[in-house]
Amino acid sequence: MCKFSIFLAFVFCVLLSSCKPDNKNKELSIPEVALDSLIDSSKKDSLTITVELPAESSVILNMVDKYSQHFIIEHINKTDQDSVFETTILNPHKNQLIKHGMRMFGSSKFDRPSTSILISDTTSVLSLVYKDDKLSLTQEDMAPDVTRMVEAYDSLQVAVFKWKGDDSKFMKSLDSIKNLYDFQYSSNTFNVADEFSQIDEERFKAHKALNKYGYYSVLQKLDFQSTTIDSIIKNEFLYMPYSDGSGVVFIYLRNEIENIPFDSLNNPFYTQEYRDNLTHGLVKFLSFSDYKRADKYLDAKEWLRTTDYYKENSKQIERLITPMDKKKFKSLLSKFELQDVDSTTILIKDVIKNHPSKYYMIDLWATWCAPCISNMKMLEKMSLPKSLTIINVSTDKLENWYKWKEMTLDLGHDVTYFAKRKSDVNKEFLDFIEIKSIPRYVLFDKDLKLIDHDFYAPYEPQFKSKIGDLKNHKYW
């Protein structure tokens, strides 16, 4: 019992401690290009993040995109003075928990995330400062720091994982955390709690939702067959983008997916909350390589395709849940015909021979495509892995060949080719990878093994994080 008493004491200490950020004004240098803006900040569903960083340091923000996929935004200060960095991204969720991790400049070691911030769909600006090894909000009312609550639940999850005895002993600790935060967010204490005095009603609801989510997450670990969790998922919408875990619904699917009656799920007998939970959960679940390839989940995929969420985002979701035939990809890519600026026909295998590298990215573009050219200029400013070679391939009409030659030379492309679209082998390859628009990015290795046939664009936050982690692409 001593272990649990100590843990409860820790929880109370976490709750009662308070740490206010230092908001002293100081003169800052603003680099010309800190991070390229990802979307127009005037958009209603945008979130602009600014981070004040000391010299030679970086901050990593762990986030979840619209399709339940984890990505990071890393702000790096390579200068010798304090600097402010800014980026704007989509903010597609009703609520989302952002966790931060950091590393010192020049080091590959990542420290444990130490700050958790809860944002809502009304959050348009997030202003942060990194000082004395701590990331803090410059204004608490922008989006509340919920680090203490998250640490309490996370610490308990770790204790449950390490414990080899009867897990039911943790129920008292779990209930204590939930009750403490239920009281913290109750109407009787809301107006006098300093930490939450500036939070509007919607954010107040978000806190309560996060508290319930944390409770259910640990409860599920204690008893994955819990009838309570089953009932909640069937009657209450639980989706909470949470950067470092797959979530309550994901684990529910992993344990119960073969028992879910997908053929009758649209029957009025089942609640819309249940269907919404499964919809978001399945996009995450079926994006895992082992699950997307399994025939036993075909019924789940077919049901997912009947949902409004899928129909509104079919291209993106299909890309996540459908495995590409890698053998056919390799076969078709090997036959892909290209022309260089001297009109010499060459195959991909010859390109690889002439430009040896570990990884390759085909950048499909055209002279008339302004976004293509904009992305190319963005790529030029990026620090890309030395093991990656970019192959610029024009999809212009044949009559624009000379225009392509002039433009590609002006743009200074190192590895550049022209693809005749009407060539049978080229048409078959482009049809196979479903190229319906450009720019388009195709990643593969030196053996023509597919990594991603529809990779992220340079302006998307996932691009930099994935490109920087190519050696681990098999785990994506």
Short mmCIF file of C-alpha atoms in Angstrom, two decimals:
data_model
loop_
_atom_site.label_atom_id
_atom_site.label_comp_id
_atom_site.label_asym_id
_atom_site.label_seq_id
_atom_site.Cartn_x
_atom_site.Cartn_y
_atom_site.Cartn_z
CA MET A 1 0.00 0.00 0.00
CA CYS A 2 2.96 2.30 0.53
CA LYS A 3 3.54 2.49 -3.23
CA PHE A 4 0.03 3.74 -3.84
CA SER A 5 0.14 6.27 -1.02
CA ILE A 6 3.31 7.72 -2.49
CA PHE A 7 1.72 7.89 -5.92
CA LEU A 8 -1.36 9.71 -4.55
CA ALA A 9 0.91 12.16 -2.76
CA PHE A 10 2.67 12.78 -6.07
CA VAL A 11 -0.65 13.46 -7.78
CA PHE A 12 -1.63 16.05 -5.14
CA CYS A 13 1.76 17.73 -5.44
CA VAL A 14 1.43 17.91 -9.21
CA LEU A 15 -2.01 19.47 -8.86
CA LEU A 16 -1.09 22.03 -6.25
CA SER A 17 2.18 23.19 -7.79
CA SER A 18 2.06 26.17 -10.10
CA CYS A 19 4.60 27.55 -12.54
CA LYS A 20 4.03 30.89 -14.27
CA PRO A 21 6.00 31.76 -17.43
CA ASP A 22 8.32 34.74 -17.43
CA ASN A 23 6.68 37.25 -19.76
CA LYS A 24 9.32 40.01 -19.71
CA ASN A 25 9.60 41.82 -23.01
CA LYS A 26 12.90 41.58 -24.82
CA GLU A 27 14.31 42.61 -28.14
CA LEU A 28 14.30 39.66 -30.54
CA SER A 29 15.80 38.96 -33.93
CA ILE A 30 13.33 37.62 -36.51
CA PRO A 31 15.02 35.38 -39.12
CA GLU A 32 13.93 36.03 -42.72
CA VAL A 33 12.87 32.42 -43.11
CA ALA A 34 12.13 30.63 -39.87
CA LEU A 35 9.54 28.16 -41.10
CA ASP A 36 7.63 28.41 -44.35
CA SER A 37 3.97 29.22 -43.79
CA LEU A 38 1.95 26.08 -44.37
CA ILE A 39 -1.43 27.70 -45.06
CA ASP A 40 -2.99 31.15 -45.20
CA SER A 41 -3.31 32.42 -41.62
CA SER A 42 -6.51 34.26 -42.53
CA LYS A 43 -8.38 31.00 -42.91
CA LYS A 44 -11.02 30.33 -40.28
CA ASP A 45 -9.66 26.90 -39.36
CA SER A 46 -6.01 27.93 -39.13
CA LEU A 47 -3.69 27.92 -36.14
CA THR A 48 -0.66 30.22 -36.05
CA ILE A 49 2.10 29.05 -33.71
CA THR A 50 4.93 31.34 -32.65
CA VAL A 51 7.83 30.11 -30.56
CA GLU A 52 10.52 32.22 -28.91
CA LEU A 53 13.71 30.16 -28.77
CA PRO A 54 17.09 30.85 -27.18
CA ALA A 55 20.24 30.48 -29.27
CA GLU A 56 21.05 27.05 -30.72
CA SER A 57 18.01 25.17 -29.47
CA SER A 58 14.87 23.61 -30.88
CA VAL A 59 11.35 22.69 -29.86
CA ILE A 60 9.28 19.83 -31.24
CA LEU A 61 5.48 19.94 -31.10
CA ASN A 62 3.70 16.60 -31.45
CA MET A 63 0.34 16.92 -33.20
CA VAL A 64 -2.36 14.93 -35.02
CA ASP A 65 -3.64 15.80 -38.48
CA LYS A 66 -7.18 15.65 -39.86
CA TYR A 67 -6.81 11.95 -40.62
CA SER A 68 -5.58 10.88 -37.17
CA GLN A 69 -1.94 10.69 -38.28
CA HIS A 70 0.81 11.87 -35.97
CA PHE A 71 3.20 14.57 -37.20
CA ILE A 72 5.68 16.95 -35.65
CA ILE A 73 6.46 20.62 -36.11
CA GLU A 74 10.05 21.41 -35.25
CA HIS A 75 11.25 24.97 -34.75
CA ILE A 76 15.05 25.21 -34.88
CA ASN A 77 17.10 28.23 -33.91
CA LYS A 78 20.56 27.92 -35.48
CA THR A 79 21.50 31.50 -34.65
CA ASP A 80 23.54 32.76 -31.71
CA GLN A 81 20.71 34.93 -30.33
CA ASP A 82 17.10 34.65 -29.20
CA SER A 83 14.75 34.35 -32.18
CA VAL A 84 11.03 34.02 -32.88
CA PHE A 85 9.71 31.39 -35.28
CA GLU A 86 6.24 31.22 -36.76
CA THR A 87 4.22 28.69 -38.72
CA THR A 88 0.55 28.35 -39.63
CA ILE A 89 -1.25 25.04 -39.93
CA LEU A 90 -4.76 23.70 -40.24
CA ASN A 91 -6.65 23.25 -36.98
CA PRO A 92 -9.26 20.62 -37.96
CA HIS A 93 -10.26 19.21 -34.56
CA LYS A 94 -12.81 20.29 -31.99
CA ASN A 95 -10.15 19.64 -29.32
CA GLN A 96 -6.56 18.46 -29.55
CA LEU A 97 -3.80 17.79 -27.04
CA ILE A 98 -0.39 19.06 -28.13
CA LYS A 99 2.69 17.63 -26.42
CA HIS A 100 6.12 19.09 -26.77
CA GLY A 101 9.57 17.57 -26.81
CA MET A 102 12.86 19.36 -27.24
CA ARG A 103 16.50 18.77 -28.13
CA MET A 104 19.57 20.94 -27.99
CA PHE A 105 21.02 22.09 -31.28
CA GLY A 106 23.54 19.61 -32.68
CA SER A 107 22.20 16.75 -30.55
CA SER A 108 20.15 13.79 -31.77
CA LYS A 109 18.77 13.12 -28.29
CA PHE A 110 15.12 13.94 -27.68
CA ASP A 111 14.00 14.73 -24.14
CA ARG A 112 10.75 13.47 -22.66
CA PRO A 113 7.78 15.74 -23.49
CA SER A 114 7.30 18.07 -20.54
CA THR A 115 4.47 20.41 -21.52
CA SER A 116 0.94 19.55 -22.67
CA ILE A 117 -1.38 22.15 -24.17
CA LEU A 118 -5.06 21.74 -24.93
CA ILE A 119 -6.37 23.63 -27.96
CA SER A 120 -9.87 23.86 -29.37
CA ASP A 121 -11.28 24.75 -32.78
CA THR A 122 -11.57 28.34 -31.52
CA THR A 123 -7.81 28.57 -30.92
CA SER A 124 -6.31 30.66 -33.71
CA VAL A 125 -3.02 31.78 -32.12
CA LEU A 126 -0.59 29.90 -29.89
CA SER A 127 2.31 31.96 -28.58
CA LEU A 128 5.06 30.02 -26.78
CA VAL A 129 8.40 30.76 -25.18
CA TYR A 130 11.15 28.24 -24.40
CA LYS A 131 13.21 29.31 -21.41
CA ASP A 132 15.19 27.50 -18.73
CA ASP A 133 14.40 24.10 -20.31
CA LYS A 134 10.66 24.74 -20.13
CA LEU A 135 8.13 25.56 -22.83
CA SER A 136 5.44 27.95 -21.60
CA LEU A 137 2.47 29.84 -22.94
CA THR A 138 2.89 33.60 -23.07
CA GLN A 139 -0.82 33.91 -22.27
CA GLU A 140 -2.68 31.17 -20.44
CA ASP A 141 -6.02 32.15 -21.94
CA MET A 142 -4.82 31.28 -25.47
CA ALA A 143 -4.88 27.54 -24.76
CA PRO A 144 -4.51 26.17 -21.24
CA ASP A 145 -1.45 24.28 -20.04
CA VAL A 146 -2.80 20.90 -18.89
CA THR A 147 0.58 19.36 -18.12
CA ARG A 148 -0.27 18.46 -14.52
CA MET A 149 -3.38 16.51 -15.45
CA VAL A 150 -1.71 14.71 -18.34
CA GLU A 151 1.33 13.81 -16.23
CA ALA A 152 -0.91 12.38 -13.53
CA TYR A 153 -2.67 10.02 -15.98
CA ASP A 154 0.52 9.22 -17.91
CA SER A 155 2.41 8.37 -14.73
CA LEU A 156 -0.35 6.05 -13.66
CA GLN A 157 -0.34 4.34 -17.07
CA VAL A 158 3.39 3.73 -16.71
CA ALA A 159 2.86 2.30 -13.24
CA VAL A 160 0.13 -0.02 -14.56
CA PHE A 161 2.37 -1.17 -17.38
CA LYS A 162 5.24 -2.01 -15.01
CA TRP A 163 3.07 -3.61 -12.34
CA LYS A 164 3.02 -7.42 -12.46
CA GLY A 165 0.37 -7.96 -9.82
CA ASP A 166 -3.34 -7.32 -9.52
CA ASP A 167 -4.14 -4.22 -11.59
CA SER A 168 -7.33 -3.54 -9.65
CA LYS A 169 -5.18 -2.02 -6.91
CA PHE A 170 -4.74 1.02 -9.18
CA MET A 171 -8.44 1.83 -9.27
CA LYS A 172 -8.23 3.91 -6.11
CA SER A 173 -5.44 6.04 -7.61
CA LEU A 174 -7.32 6.39 -10.90
CA ASP A 175 -10.55 7.45 -9.22
CA SER A 176 -8.65 9.93 -7.07
CA ILE A 177 -7.16 11.67 -10.13
CA LYS A 178 -10.51 11.86 -11.87
CA ASN A 179 -12.32 13.13 -8.79
CA LEU A 180 -9.69 15.80 -8.17
CA TYR A 181 -10.04 17.16 -11.68
CA ASP A 182 -13.80 16.81 -11.67
CA PHE A 183 -13.73 19.08 -8.63
CA GLN A 184 -11.17 21.38 -10.30
CA TYR A 185 -13.52 21.90 -13.25
CA SER A 186 -16.76 21.99 -11.29
CA SER A 187 -18.94 25.10 -11.49
CA ASN A 188 -18.22 25.85 -7.81
CA THR A 189 -14.48 26.22 -8.34
CA PHE A 190 -14.30 27.38 -11.95
CA ASN A 191 -14.52 31.10 -11.23
CA VAL A 192 -11.88 31.14 -8.50
CA ALA A 193 -9.26 28.81 -9.95
CA ASP A 194 -6.43 31.04 -11.20
CA GLU A 195 -5.35 28.59 -13.87
CA PHE A 196 -8.78 28.57 -15.50
CA SER A 197 -10.12 32.04 -14.78
CA GLN A 198 -9.77 33.18 -18.42
CA ILE A 199 -11.13 30.05 -20.08
CA ASP A 200 -14.43 30.32 -21.91
CA GLU A 201 -17.20 27.78 -21.61
CA GLU A 202 -16.09 25.72 -24.63
CA ARG A 203 -12.57 25.34 -23.25
CA PHE A 204 -14.01 24.45 -19.88
CA LYS A 205 -15.91 21.62 -21.58
CA ALA A 206 -12.71 20.58 -23.34
CA HIS A 207 -10.95 20.24 -19.96
CA LYS A 208 -13.70 18.01 -18.68
CA ALA A 209 -13.57 15.95 -21.89
CA LEU A 210 -9.79 15.54 -21.54
CA ASN A 211 -10.20 14.46 -17.92
CA LYS A 212 -12.72 11.80 -18.92
CA TYR A 213 -10.51 10.69 -21.79
CA GLY A 214 -7.52 10.29 -19.48
CA TYR A 215 -9.64 8.30 -17.06
CA TYR A 216 -10.98 5.99 -19.77
CA SER A 217 -7.48 5.48 -21.20
CA VAL A 218 -6.15 4.12 -17.91
CA LEU A 219 -9.33 2.19 -17.16
CA GLN A 220 -8.96 0.44 -20.49
CA LYS A 221 -5.40 -0.58 -19.60
CA LEU A 222 -6.64 -1.97 -16.28
CA ASP A 223 -9.40 -3.99 -17.93
CA PHE A 224 -9.46 -4.06 -21.74
CA GLN A 225 -12.66 -6.14 -21.63
CA SER A 226 -14.40 -3.54 -19.48
CA THR A 227 -18.12 -3.36 -20.17
CA THR A 228 -17.91 0.28 -19.06
CA ILE A 229 -15.57 1.14 -21.95
CA ASP A 230 -17.75 -0.81 -24.38
CA SER A 231 -20.85 1.06 -23.26
CA ILE A 232 -19.11 4.45 -23.40
CA ILE A 233 -17.79 3.91 -26.93
CA LYS A 234 -21.26 2.91 -28.06
CA ASN A 235 -22.97 5.93 -26.54
CA GLU A 236 -20.49 8.81 -26.21
CA PHE A 237 -18.25 10.43 -28.80
CA LEU A 238 -14.72 9.91 -27.51
CA TYR A 239 -12.39 11.11 -30.26
CA MET A 240 -9.55 13.15 -28.77
CA PRO A 241 -6.45 13.67 -30.94
CA TYR A 242 -3.66 12.67 -28.59
CA SER A 243 -0.16 12.89 -30.01
CA ASP A 244 1.64 10.02 -28.30
CA GLY A 245 -0.93 7.24 -28.38
CA SER A 246 -3.36 5.49 -30.64
CA GLY A 247 -6.32 6.19 -28.38
CA VAL A 248 -9.16 4.47 -26.57
CA VAL A 249 -11.09 3.64 -29.75
CA PHE A 250 -7.97 2.28 -31.46
CA ILE A 251 -7.36 -0.17 -28.62
CA TYR A 252 -11.05 -1.05 -28.60
CA LEU A 253 -10.82 -1.89 -32.32
CA ARG A 254 -7.67 -3.91 -31.83
CA ASN A 255 -9.47 -6.05 -29.28
CA GLU A 256 -13.00 -6.11 -30.69
CA ILE A 257 -12.92 -5.42 -34.44
CA GLU A 258 -13.70 -9.00 -35.41
CA ASN A 259 -16.84 -8.90 -33.24
CA ILE A 260 -18.25 -5.66 -34.68
CA PRO A 261 -21.22 -6.28 -37.02
CA PHE A 262 -20.17 -3.94 -39.83
CA ASP A 263 -22.87 -5.29 -42.16
CA SER A 264 -25.60 -3.93 -39.88
CA LEU A 265 -23.80 -0.99 -38.28
CA ASN A 266 -25.90 1.60 -40.13
CA ASN A 267 -29.02 0.18 -38.52
CA PRO A 268 -30.81 2.70 -36.24
CA PHE A 269 -30.20 0.29 -33.37
CA TYR A 270 -26.64 1.67 -33.13
CA THR A 271 -25.99 5.25 -32.05
CA GLN A 272 -24.40 7.89 -34.25
CA GLU A 273 -21.80 8.40 -31.52
CA TYR A 274 -20.73 4.77 -31.91
CA ARG A 275 -20.48 5.11 -35.67
CA ASP A 276 -18.49 8.35 -35.35
CA ASN A 277 -16.07 6.73 -32.90
CA LEU A 278 -15.51 3.78 -35.23
CA THR A 279 -15.11 6.04 -38.26
CA HIS A 280 -12.23 8.04 -36.77
CA GLY A 281 -10.76 4.98 -35.09
CA LEU A 282 -10.76 2.91 -38.28
CA VAL A 283 -8.89 5.55 -40.28
CA LYS A 284 -6.08 5.34 -37.73
CA PHE A 285 -6.33 1.56 -37.27
CA LEU A 286 -6.41 0.65 -40.97
CA SER A 287 -3.52 3.02 -41.77
CA PHE A 288 -1.14 0.63 -39.97
CA SER A 289 0.62 -1.50 -42.57
CA ASP A 290 -0.17 -4.82 -40.91
CA TYR A 291 -3.87 -4.02 -40.67
CA LYS A 292 -4.35 -2.42 -44.09
CA ARG A 293 -3.06 -5.60 -45.75
CA ALA A 294 -5.21 -8.05 -43.77
CA ASP A 295 -8.21 -9.52 -45.65
CA LYS A 296 -10.09 -10.04 -42.39
CA TYR A 297 -10.63 -6.27 -42.19
CA LEU A 298 -12.26 -5.91 -45.61
CA ASP A 299 -15.74 -5.63 -44.05
CA ALA A 300 -14.47 -2.78 -41.87
CA LYS A 301 -13.07 -0.98 -44.94
CA GLU A 302 -16.28 -1.40 -46.88
CA TRP A 303 -18.33 0.01 -44.01
CA LEU A 304 -15.92 2.93 -43.59
CA ARG A 305 -16.46 3.80 -47.26
CA THR A 306 -20.18 4.30 -46.59
CA THR A 307 -19.59 7.06 -44.03
CA ASP A 308 -19.90 10.77 -44.77
CA TYR A 309 -16.43 11.37 -43.31
CA TYR A 310 -14.92 9.00 -45.86
CA LYS A 311 -16.92 10.46 -48.75
CA GLU A 312 -15.72 13.97 -47.89
CA ASN A 313 -12.07 12.85 -47.68
CA SER A 314 -12.02 9.76 -49.88
CA LYS A 315 -8.72 10.41 -51.67
CA GLN A 316 -6.73 11.00 -48.48
CA ILE A 317 -8.34 8.17 -46.52
CA GLU A 318 -8.06 5.66 -49.36
CA ARG A 319 -4.39 6.46 -49.61
CA LEU A 320 -4.00 5.62 -45.93
CA ILE A 321 -5.99 2.38 -45.80
CA THR A 322 -5.20 0.74 -49.13
CA PRO A 323 -1.88 -1.04 -49.69
CA MET A 324 -0.30 -0.57 -53.08
CA ASP A 325 0.94 -3.59 -55.00
CA LYS A 326 4.66 -3.03 -54.49
CA LYS A 327 5.72 -5.69 -56.97
CA LYS A 328 3.66 -4.09 -59.70
CA PHE A 329 4.95 -0.66 -58.72
CA LYS A 330 8.55 -1.85 -59.09
CA SER A 331 7.80 -3.50 -62.43
CA LEU A 332 6.08 -0.44 -63.89
CA LEU A 333 8.63 2.01 -62.51
CA SER A 334 11.47 0.02 -64.06
CA LYS A 335 9.86 0.58 -67.48
CA PHE A 336 9.21 4.30 -66.96
CA GLU A 337 10.78 6.14 -69.92
CA LEU A 338 12.38 9.56 -69.54
CA GLN A 339 14.14 12.04 -71.79
CA ASP A 340 16.99 14.28 -70.73
CA VAL A 341 17.65 17.81 -72.03
CA ASP A 342 19.58 16.31 -74.97
CA SER A 343 16.54 14.22 -75.99
CA THR A 344 18.25 11.00 -74.95
CA THR A 345 15.80 8.34 -73.74
CA ILE A 346 16.70 6.83 -70.39
CA LEU A 347 15.09 4.43 -67.90
CA ILE A 348 14.90 4.85 -64.14
CA LYS A 349 17.51 2.16 -63.59
CA ASP A 350 19.93 4.26 -65.67
CA VAL A 351 19.08 7.34 -63.59
CA ILE A 352 19.94 5.40 -60.44
CA LYS A 353 23.18 4.19 -62.00
CA ASN A 354 24.17 7.73 -62.99
CA HIS A 355 23.07 9.26 -59.67
CA PRO A 356 23.74 6.67 -56.94
CA SER A 357 21.80 7.26 -53.74
CA LYS A 358 19.96 5.31 -51.07
CA TYR A 359 16.57 6.97 -51.61
CA TYR A 360 14.89 8.80 -54.48
CA MET A 361 11.93 11.13 -54.77
CA ILE A 362 10.29 11.76 -58.13
CA ASP A 363 8.90 15.30 -58.26
CA LEU A 364 6.18 15.30 -60.93
CA TRP A 365 5.58 18.82 -62.22
CA ALA A 366 4.85 20.96 -65.31
CA THR A 367 5.91 24.38 -66.56
CA TRP A 368 2.38 25.77 -66.20
CA CYS A 369 2.02 24.57 -62.57
CA ALA A 370 2.71 27.50 -60.24
CA PRO A 371 2.37 25.41 -57.02
CA CYS A 372 4.91 22.95 -58.45
CA ILE A 373 7.48 25.68 -58.96
CA SER A 374 6.71 27.24 -55.58
CA ASN A 375 7.29 23.87 -53.89
CA MET A 376 10.57 23.42 -55.77
CA LYS A 377 11.82 26.73 -54.41
CA MET A 378 10.72 25.64 -50.95
CA LEU A 379 12.69 22.40 -51.34
CA GLU A 380 15.80 24.38 -52.28
CA LYS A 381 15.71 26.10 -48.89
CA MET A 382 15.29 22.86 -46.96
CA SER A 383 18.05 20.79 -45.43
CA LEU A 384 17.35 17.39 -46.99
CA PRO A 385 19.12 14.10 -46.18
CA LYS A 386 22.25 13.45 -48.21
CA SER A 387 20.91 9.94 -48.85
CA LEU A 388 17.99 11.40 -50.85
CA THR A 389 18.12 12.36 -54.55
CA ILE A 390 15.28 14.33 -56.12
CA ILE A 391 14.37 13.44 -59.69
CA ASN A 392 12.42 16.25 -61.36
CA VAL A 393 10.09 14.78 -63.99
CA SER A 394 8.00 17.03 -66.23
CA THR A 395 4.52 15.91 -67.30
CA ASP A 396 4.15 18.72 -69.84
CA LYS A 397 2.58 18.11 -73.24
CA LEU A 398 5.09 17.19 -75.92
CA GLU A 399 4.70 20.55 -77.67
CA ASN A 400 6.04 22.23 -74.51
CA TRP A 401 9.29 20.26 -74.58
CA TYR A 402 11.48 23.28 -75.41
CA LYS A 403 9.70 25.39 -72.82
CA TRP A 404 10.41 22.67 -70.24
CA LYS A 405 14.07 22.50 -71.25
CA GLU A 406 14.51 26.24 -70.86
CA MET A 407 12.68 26.40 -67.52
CA THR A 408 14.34 23.37 -65.93
CA LEU A 409 17.77 24.78 -66.78
CA ASP A 410 16.77 28.19 -65.40
CA LEU A 411 15.57 26.52 -62.19
CA GLY A 412 18.93 24.78 -61.85
CA HIS A 413 17.58 21.24 -61.56
CA ASP A 414 20.37 18.70 -61.06
CA VAL A 415 18.49 15.53 -62.05
CA THR A 416 15.79 16.51 -64.53
CA TYR A 417 13.81 14.64 -67.19
CA PHE A 418 10.80 14.86 -69.45
CA ALA A 419 8.16 12.08 -69.47
CA LYS A 420 6.10 11.54 -72.61
CA ARG A 421 2.60 11.12 -71.23
CA LYS A 422 1.27 9.31 -74.29
CA SER A 423 3.91 6.60 -74.11
CA ASP A 424 2.14 3.33 -73.22
CA VAL A 425 4.58 2.39 -70.44
CA ASN A 426 4.47 5.90 -68.97
CA LYS A 427 0.69 6.08 -69.12
CA GLU A 428 0.42 2.72 -67.38
CA PHE A 429 2.71 3.83 -64.55
CA LEU A 430 1.02 7.20 -64.07
CA ASP A 431 -2.42 5.55 -64.11
CA PHE A 432 -1.24 2.97 -61.58
CA ILE A 433 -0.13 5.58 -59.05
CA GLU A 434 -3.40 7.45 -59.76
CA ILE A 435 -1.87 10.75 -60.72
CA LYS A 436 -4.80 13.09 -61.10
CA SER A 437 -3.07 16.31 -60.13
CA ILE A 438 0.37 17.80 -59.68
CA PRO A 439 2.61 18.48 -57.89
CA ARG A 440 3.04 14.87 -56.85
CA TYR A 441 5.87 13.18 -54.99
CA VAL A 442 6.83 9.48 -55.23
CA LEU A 443 9.36 7.99 -52.81
CA PHE A 444 11.30 4.77 -53.41
CA ASP A 445 14.68 3.27 -52.64
CA LYS A 446 17.66 2.31 -54.82
CA ASP A 447 16.12 -1.12 -55.49
CA LEU A 448 12.90 0.51 -56.79
CA LYS A 449 11.04 -0.60 -53.67
CA LEU A 450 8.09 1.67 -52.96
CA ILE A 451 8.13 3.84 -49.84
CA ASP A 452 5.20 6.18 -50.60
CA HIS A 453 3.46 6.72 -53.95
CA ASP A 454 1.75 9.94 -52.81
CA PHE A 455 4.14 11.60 -50.40
CA TYR A 456 3.50 14.83 -48.54
CA ALA A 457 4.15 18.20 -50.19
CA PRO A 458 7.03 20.32 -48.85
CA TYR A 459 4.63 22.81 -47.21
CA GLU A 460 2.98 20.06 -45.13
CA PRO A 461 4.47 19.60 -41.65
CA GLN A 462 4.72 15.83 -42.14
CA PHE A 463 7.12 16.29 -45.06
CA LYS A 464 10.09 17.41 -42.99
CA SER A 465 9.53 14.91 -40.19
CA LYS A 466 9.14 11.95 -42.57
CA ILE A 467 11.92 12.94 -44.96
CA GLY A 468 14.24 13.26 -41.98
CA ASP A 469 13.35 9.75 -40.85
CA LEU A 470 13.64 7.81 -44.12
CA LYS A 471 15.72 5.06 -42.54
CA ASN A 472 12.68 4.10 -40.47
CA HIS A 473 10.17 4.29 -43.33
CA LYS A 474 9.11 0.67 -42.85
CA TYR A 475 7.54 1.69 -39.53
CA TRP A 476 5.51 4.59 -40.96
#
